[in-house]
């Protein structure tokens, strides 16, 4: 029982650290260019799914992988189709769980490369507005889109019932205007 309680305490401290980092990373819709390594994820769903069906996809995945998810510090991530918003939202093309733990291998990889990134607070409904701002910023920064956007939920509906407390990060694969675009995983 002591080991179990110690693992619960460690999980709570890890979550608290994750939420604190999310809150301190919020920028006033500022787009930055970052270079990301290959990132391993767990694939929850690999097809278009309505937002109302997402909790069922997670429930199904969790039932199959319960032990793994209890141990790992994961973030929900959506690879979205920005070309055709539905009711103001970008429909997810894939639902992923990203785990920064170097020992995690997953069954889906987010490719290494250059990304435009913006961390913001508020409802997920802001994603479309943030995406538009990021596209404008990319013109000034000298980059162009090279794949589907990713939406990371740093603090979301599973951590808070208040939209004002949500923190999300949008990442868009990009390439310098001086470089030819590449073929990316999932595009």
PDB file of C-alpha atoms in Angstrom, residues 25-185:
ATOM      1  CA  UNK A  25       4.205  28.815 -21.448  1.00  0.00           C
ATOM      2  CA  UNK A  26       1.126  30.825 -22.481  1.00  0.00           C
ATOM      3  CA  UNK A  27       1.988  33.596 -24.903  1.00  0.00           C
ATOM      4  CA  UNK A  28      -0.270  36.344 -26.249  1.00  0.00           C
ATOM      5  CA  UNK A  29      -0.820  34.400 -29.502  1.00  0.00           C
ATOM      6  CA  UNK A  30       2.879  34.637 -30.406  1.00  0.00           C
ATOM      7  CA  UNK A  31       4.131  32.280 -33.108  1.00  0.00           C
ATOM      8  CA  UNK A  32       7.616  30.900 -32.623  1.00  0.00           C
ATOM      9  CA  UNK A  33       9.660  28.533 -34.781  1.00  0.00           C
ATOM     10  CA  UNK A  34      10.877  25.415 -32.965  1.00  0.00           C
ATOM     11  CA  UNK A  35      12.799  22.304 -33.972  1.00  0.00           C
ATOM     12  CA  UNK A  36      11.280  19.114 -32.587  1.00  0.00           C
ATOM     13  CA  UNK A  37      12.865  15.669 -32.392  1.00  0.00           C
ATOM     14  CA  UNK A  38      10.988  12.550 -33.469  1.00  0.00           C
ATOM     15  CA  UNK A  39       8.137  12.181 -30.972  1.00  0.00           C
ATOM     16  CA  UNK A  40       6.528   8.853 -30.156  1.00  0.00           C
ATOM     17  CA  UNK A  41       2.764   8.732 -29.613  1.00  0.00           C
ATOM     18  CA  UNK A  42       0.039   6.213 -28.986  1.00  0.00           C
ATOM     19  CA  UNK A  43      -2.568   6.203 -31.753  1.00  0.00           C
ATOM     20  CA  UNK A  44      -6.089   6.339 -30.287  1.00  0.00           C
ATOM     21  CA  UNK A  45      -7.941   6.810 -33.617  1.00  0.00           C
ATOM     22  CA  UNK A  46      -6.631   7.193 -37.159  1.00  0.00           C
ATOM     23  CA  UNK A  47      -9.702   8.466 -38.962  1.00  0.00           C
ATOM     24  CA  UNK A  48     -12.051  11.431 -39.009  1.00  0.00           C
ATOM     25  CA  UNK A  49     -14.141  11.404 -35.891  1.00  0.00           C
ATOM     26  CA  UNK A  50     -16.734  13.836 -34.592  1.00  0.00           C
ATOM     27  CA  UNK A  51     -15.809  15.718 -31.424  1.00  0.00           C
ATOM     28  CA  UNK A  52     -18.813  14.162 -29.705  1.00  0.00           C
ATOM     29  CA  UNK A  53     -17.285  10.692 -30.340  1.00  0.00           C
ATOM     30  CA  UNK A  54     -13.813  11.498 -28.934  1.00  0.00           C
ATOM     31  CA  UNK A  55     -14.616  10.506 -25.308  1.00  0.00           C
ATOM     32  CA  UNK A  56     -15.761   7.089 -26.587  1.00  0.00           C
ATOM     33  CA  UNK A  57     -12.511   6.652 -28.553  1.00  0.00           C
ATOM     34  CA  UNK A  58     -10.522   7.423 -25.386  1.00  0.00           C
ATOM     35  CA  UNK A  59     -12.675   5.089 -23.298  1.00  0.00           C
ATOM     36  CA  UNK A  60     -12.110   2.268 -25.784  1.00  0.00           C
ATOM     37  CA  UNK A  61      -8.348   2.906 -25.935  1.00  0.00           C
ATOM     38  CA  UNK A  62      -8.060   3.185 -22.147  1.00  0.00           C
ATOM     39  CA  UNK A  63      -9.896  -0.102 -21.661  1.00  0.00           C
ATOM     40  CA  UNK A  64      -7.307  -1.797 -23.888  1.00  0.00           C
ATOM     41  CA  UNK A  65      -4.233  -0.032 -22.428  1.00  0.00           C
ATOM     42  CA  UNK A  66      -5.200   0.830 -18.848  1.00  0.00           C
ATOM     43  CA  UNK A  67      -1.909  -0.105 -17.149  1.00  0.00           C
ATOM     44  CA  UNK A  68       0.201   1.807 -19.659  1.00  0.00           C
ATOM     45  CA  UNK A  69      -1.805   5.016 -19.285  1.00  0.00           C
ATOM     46  CA  UNK A  70      -1.651   4.947 -15.488  1.00  0.00           C
ATOM     47  CA  UNK A  71       2.149   5.001 -15.616  1.00  0.00           C
ATOM     48  CA  UNK A  72       2.762   7.463 -18.440  1.00  0.00           C
ATOM     49  CA  UNK A  73       2.530  11.242 -18.316  1.00  0.00           C
ATOM     50  CA  UNK A  74       0.606  11.806 -21.562  1.00  0.00           C
ATOM     51  CA  UNK A  75      -0.815  14.760 -23.471  1.00  0.00           C
ATOM     52  CA  UNK A  76      -3.806  14.526 -25.770  1.00  0.00           C
ATOM     53  CA  UNK A  77      -2.888  15.556 -29.312  1.00  0.00           C
ATOM     54  CA  UNK A  78      -5.054  15.920 -32.409  1.00  0.00           C
ATOM     55  CA  UNK A  79      -3.760  15.944 -35.963  1.00  0.00           C
ATOM     56  CA  UNK A  80      -6.404  18.075 -37.657  1.00  0.00           C
ATOM     57  CA  UNK A  81      -7.659  18.914 -41.125  1.00  0.00           C
ATOM     58  CA  UNK A  82      -7.412  22.717 -41.366  1.00  0.00           C
ATOM     59  CA  UNK A  83      -8.667  22.733 -44.964  1.00  0.00           C
ATOM     60  CA  UNK A  84     -12.317  22.240 -44.038  1.00  0.00           C
ATOM     61  CA  UNK A  85     -13.524  23.458 -40.651  1.00  0.00           C
ATOM     62  CA  UNK A  86     -16.789  22.021 -39.382  1.00  0.00           C
ATOM     63  CA  UNK A  87     -18.901  24.433 -37.276  1.00  0.00           C
ATOM     64  CA  UNK A  88     -15.783  26.504 -36.578  1.00  0.00           C
ATOM     65  CA  UNK A  89     -13.655  23.522 -35.472  1.00  0.00           C
ATOM     66  CA  UNK A  90     -10.980  21.597 -37.342  1.00  0.00           C
ATOM     67  CA  UNK A  91     -12.006  17.941 -37.618  1.00  0.00           C
ATOM     68  CA  UNK A  92      -9.418  15.526 -36.205  1.00  0.00           C
ATOM     69  CA  UNK A  93      -7.679  13.219 -38.691  1.00  0.00           C
ATOM     70  CA  UNK A  94      -5.953  11.350 -35.871  1.00  0.00           C
ATOM     71  CA  UNK A  95      -6.215  11.321 -32.096  1.00  0.00           C
ATOM     72  CA  UNK A  96      -2.942  10.706 -30.308  1.00  0.00           C
ATOM     73  CA  UNK A  97      -1.498  10.490 -26.829  1.00  0.00           C
ATOM     74  CA  UNK A  98       1.972  12.022 -26.694  1.00  0.00           C
ATOM     75  CA  UNK A  99       4.344  10.888 -23.974  1.00  0.00           C
ATOM     76  CA  UNK A 100       7.634  12.737 -23.442  1.00  0.00           C
ATOM     77  CA  UNK A 101       9.098   9.757 -21.536  1.00  0.00           C
ATOM     78  CA  UNK A 102      12.181   8.645 -23.526  1.00  0.00           C
ATOM     79  CA  UNK A 103      11.362   4.991 -22.796  1.00  0.00           C
ATOM     80  CA  UNK A 104       7.979   5.207 -24.527  1.00  0.00           C
ATOM     81  CA  UNK A 105       7.927   3.773 -28.066  1.00  0.00           C
ATOM     82  CA  UNK A 106       4.261   4.144 -29.075  1.00  0.00           C
ATOM     83  CA  UNK A 107       2.742   3.045 -32.373  1.00  0.00           C
ATOM     84  CA  UNK A 108       2.746   6.404 -34.207  1.00  0.00           C
ATOM     85  CA  UNK A 109       5.499   8.975 -34.714  1.00  0.00           C
ATOM     86  CA  UNK A 110       5.316  12.722 -35.100  1.00  0.00           C
ATOM     87  CA  UNK A 111       8.223  13.438 -37.436  1.00  0.00           C
ATOM     88  CA  UNK A 112      11.274  15.408 -36.381  1.00  0.00           C
ATOM     89  CA  UNK A 113      11.453  18.790 -38.015  1.00  0.00           C
ATOM     90  CA  UNK A 114      10.654  22.463 -37.905  1.00  0.00           C
ATOM     91  CA  UNK A 115       7.320  23.592 -36.494  1.00  0.00           C
ATOM     92  CA  UNK A 116       5.553  26.891 -35.966  1.00  0.00           C
ATOM     93  CA  UNK A 117       4.248  26.805 -32.400  1.00  0.00           C
ATOM     94  CA  UNK A 118       1.806  28.922 -30.405  1.00  0.00           C
ATOM     95  CA  UNK A 119       0.621  28.238 -26.841  1.00  0.00           C
ATOM     96  CA  UNK A 120      -2.599  29.955 -25.790  1.00  0.00           C
ATOM     97  CA  UNK A 121      -5.276  29.950 -23.110  1.00  0.00           C
ATOM     98  CA  UNK A 122      -9.021  29.602 -23.564  1.00  0.00           C
ATOM     99  CA  UNK A 123     -11.512  27.392 -25.328  1.00  0.00           C
ATOM    100  CA  UNK A 124     -10.537  24.984 -28.106  1.00  0.00           C
ATOM    101  CA  UNK A 125     -12.795  27.124 -30.297  1.00  0.00           C
ATOM    102  CA  UNK A 126      -9.869  29.582 -30.473  1.00  0.00           C
ATOM    103  CA  UNK A 127      -7.816  27.067 -32.495  1.00  0.00           C
ATOM    104  CA  UNK A 128      -9.211  28.292 -35.820  1.00  0.00           C
ATOM    105  CA  UNK A 129      -8.441  31.934 -34.936  1.00  0.00           C
ATOM    106  CA  UNK A 130      -4.938  31.019 -33.695  1.00  0.00           C
ATOM    107  CA  UNK A 131      -4.314  28.994 -36.866  1.00  0.00           C
ATOM    108  CA  UNK A 132      -5.199  32.024 -39.011  1.00  0.00           C
ATOM    109  CA  UNK A 133      -2.873  34.247 -36.972  1.00  0.00           C
ATOM    110  CA  UNK A 134      -0.076  31.693 -37.274  1.00  0.00           C
ATOM    111  CA  UNK A 135      -0.483  31.557 -41.068  1.00  0.00           C
ATOM    112  CA  UNK A 136      -0.122  35.351 -41.197  1.00  0.00           C
ATOM    113  CA  UNK A 137       2.933  35.201 -38.920  1.00  0.00           C
ATOM    114  CA  UNK A 138       4.539  32.554 -41.153  1.00  0.00           C
ATOM    115  CA  UNK A 139       4.549  34.997 -44.081  1.00  0.00           C
ATOM    116  CA  UNK A 140       6.551  37.467 -42.002  1.00  0.00           C
ATOM    117  CA  UNK A 141       8.840  34.761 -40.598  1.00  0.00           C
ATOM    118  CA  UNK A 142       9.642  33.378 -44.079  1.00  0.00           C
ATOM    119  CA  UNK A 143       8.076  29.921 -43.679  1.00  0.00           C
ATOM    120  CA  UNK A 144       5.240  27.988 -45.294  1.00  0.00           C
ATOM    121  CA  UNK A 145       3.050  25.107 -44.137  1.00  0.00           C
ATOM    122  CA  UNK A 146       4.400  21.591 -44.748  1.00  0.00           C
ATOM    123  CA  UNK A 147       1.748  19.319 -43.207  1.00  0.00           C
ATOM    124  CA  UNK A 148      -1.311  19.058 -41.017  1.00  0.00           C
ATOM    125  CA  UNK A 149      -1.559  21.132 -37.811  1.00  0.00           C
ATOM    126  CA  UNK A 150      -1.318  19.482 -34.410  1.00  0.00           C
ATOM    127  CA  UNK A 151      -3.355  20.576 -31.393  1.00  0.00           C
ATOM    128  CA  UNK A 152      -1.876  19.632 -28.003  1.00  0.00           C
ATOM    129  CA  UNK A 153      -4.173  19.879 -24.978  1.00  0.00           C
ATOM    130  CA  UNK A 154      -1.907  20.943 -22.127  1.00  0.00           C
ATOM    131  CA  UNK A 155      -4.850  21.644 -19.818  1.00  0.00           C
ATOM    132  CA  UNK A 156      -8.279  20.656 -21.111  1.00  0.00           C
ATOM    133  CA  UNK A 157     -11.627  19.145 -20.295  1.00  0.00           C
ATOM    134  CA  UNK A 158     -10.101  16.295 -18.275  1.00  0.00           C
ATOM    135  CA  UNK A 159      -8.325  18.767 -15.946  1.00  0.00           C
ATOM    136  CA  UNK A 160     -10.853  21.622 -15.661  1.00  0.00           C
ATOM    137  CA  UNK A 161     -14.500  22.461 -16.339  1.00  0.00           C
ATOM    138  CA  UNK A 162     -13.643  26.122 -16.962  1.00  0.00           C
ATOM    139  CA  UNK A 163     -12.783  27.049 -20.600  1.00  0.00           C
ATOM    140  CA  UNK A 164     -10.759  30.005 -19.293  1.00  0.00           C
ATOM    141  CA  UNK A 165      -8.340  27.564 -17.631  1.00  0.00           C
ATOM    142  CA  UNK A 166      -7.699  25.523 -20.787  1.00  0.00           C
ATOM    143  CA  UNK A 167      -4.207  25.761 -22.283  1.00  0.00           C
ATOM    144  CA  UNK A 168      -3.472  24.467 -25.781  1.00  0.00           C
ATOM    145  CA  UNK A 169      -0.491  24.458 -28.091  1.00  0.00           C
ATOM    146  CA  UNK A 170      -0.881  24.470 -31.846  1.00  0.00           C
ATOM    147  CA  UNK A 171       2.053  23.253 -33.911  1.00  0.00           C
ATOM    148  CA  UNK A 172       2.217  23.441 -37.695  1.00  0.00           C
ATOM    149  CA  UNK A 173       4.953  21.618 -39.634  1.00  0.00           C
ATOM    150  CA  UNK A 174       6.762  24.268 -41.680  1.00  0.00           C
ATOM    151  CA  UNK A 175       9.591  24.652 -44.142  1.00  0.00           C
ATOM    152  CA  UNK A 176      11.606  27.739 -44.942  1.00  0.00           C
ATOM    153  CA  UNK A 177      10.526  29.499 -48.129  1.00  0.00           C
ATOM    154  CA  UNK A 178      14.043  28.755 -49.385  1.00  0.00           C
ATOM    155  CA  UNK A 179      13.596  24.954 -49.062  1.00  0.00           C
ATOM    156  CA  UNK A 180      11.414  22.540 -51.059  1.00  0.00           C
ATOM    157  CA  UNK A 181       8.511  21.026 -49.046  1.00  0.00           C
ATOM    158  CA  UNK A 182       8.831  17.420 -47.934  1.00  0.00           C
ATOM    159  CA  UNK A 183       6.346  14.574 -47.656  1.00  0.00           C
ATOM    160  CA  UNK A 184       5.273  14.256 -44.020  1.00  0.00           C
ATOM    161  CA  UNK A 185       3.700  11.507 -41.954  1.00  0.00           C
TER     162      UNK A 185
END
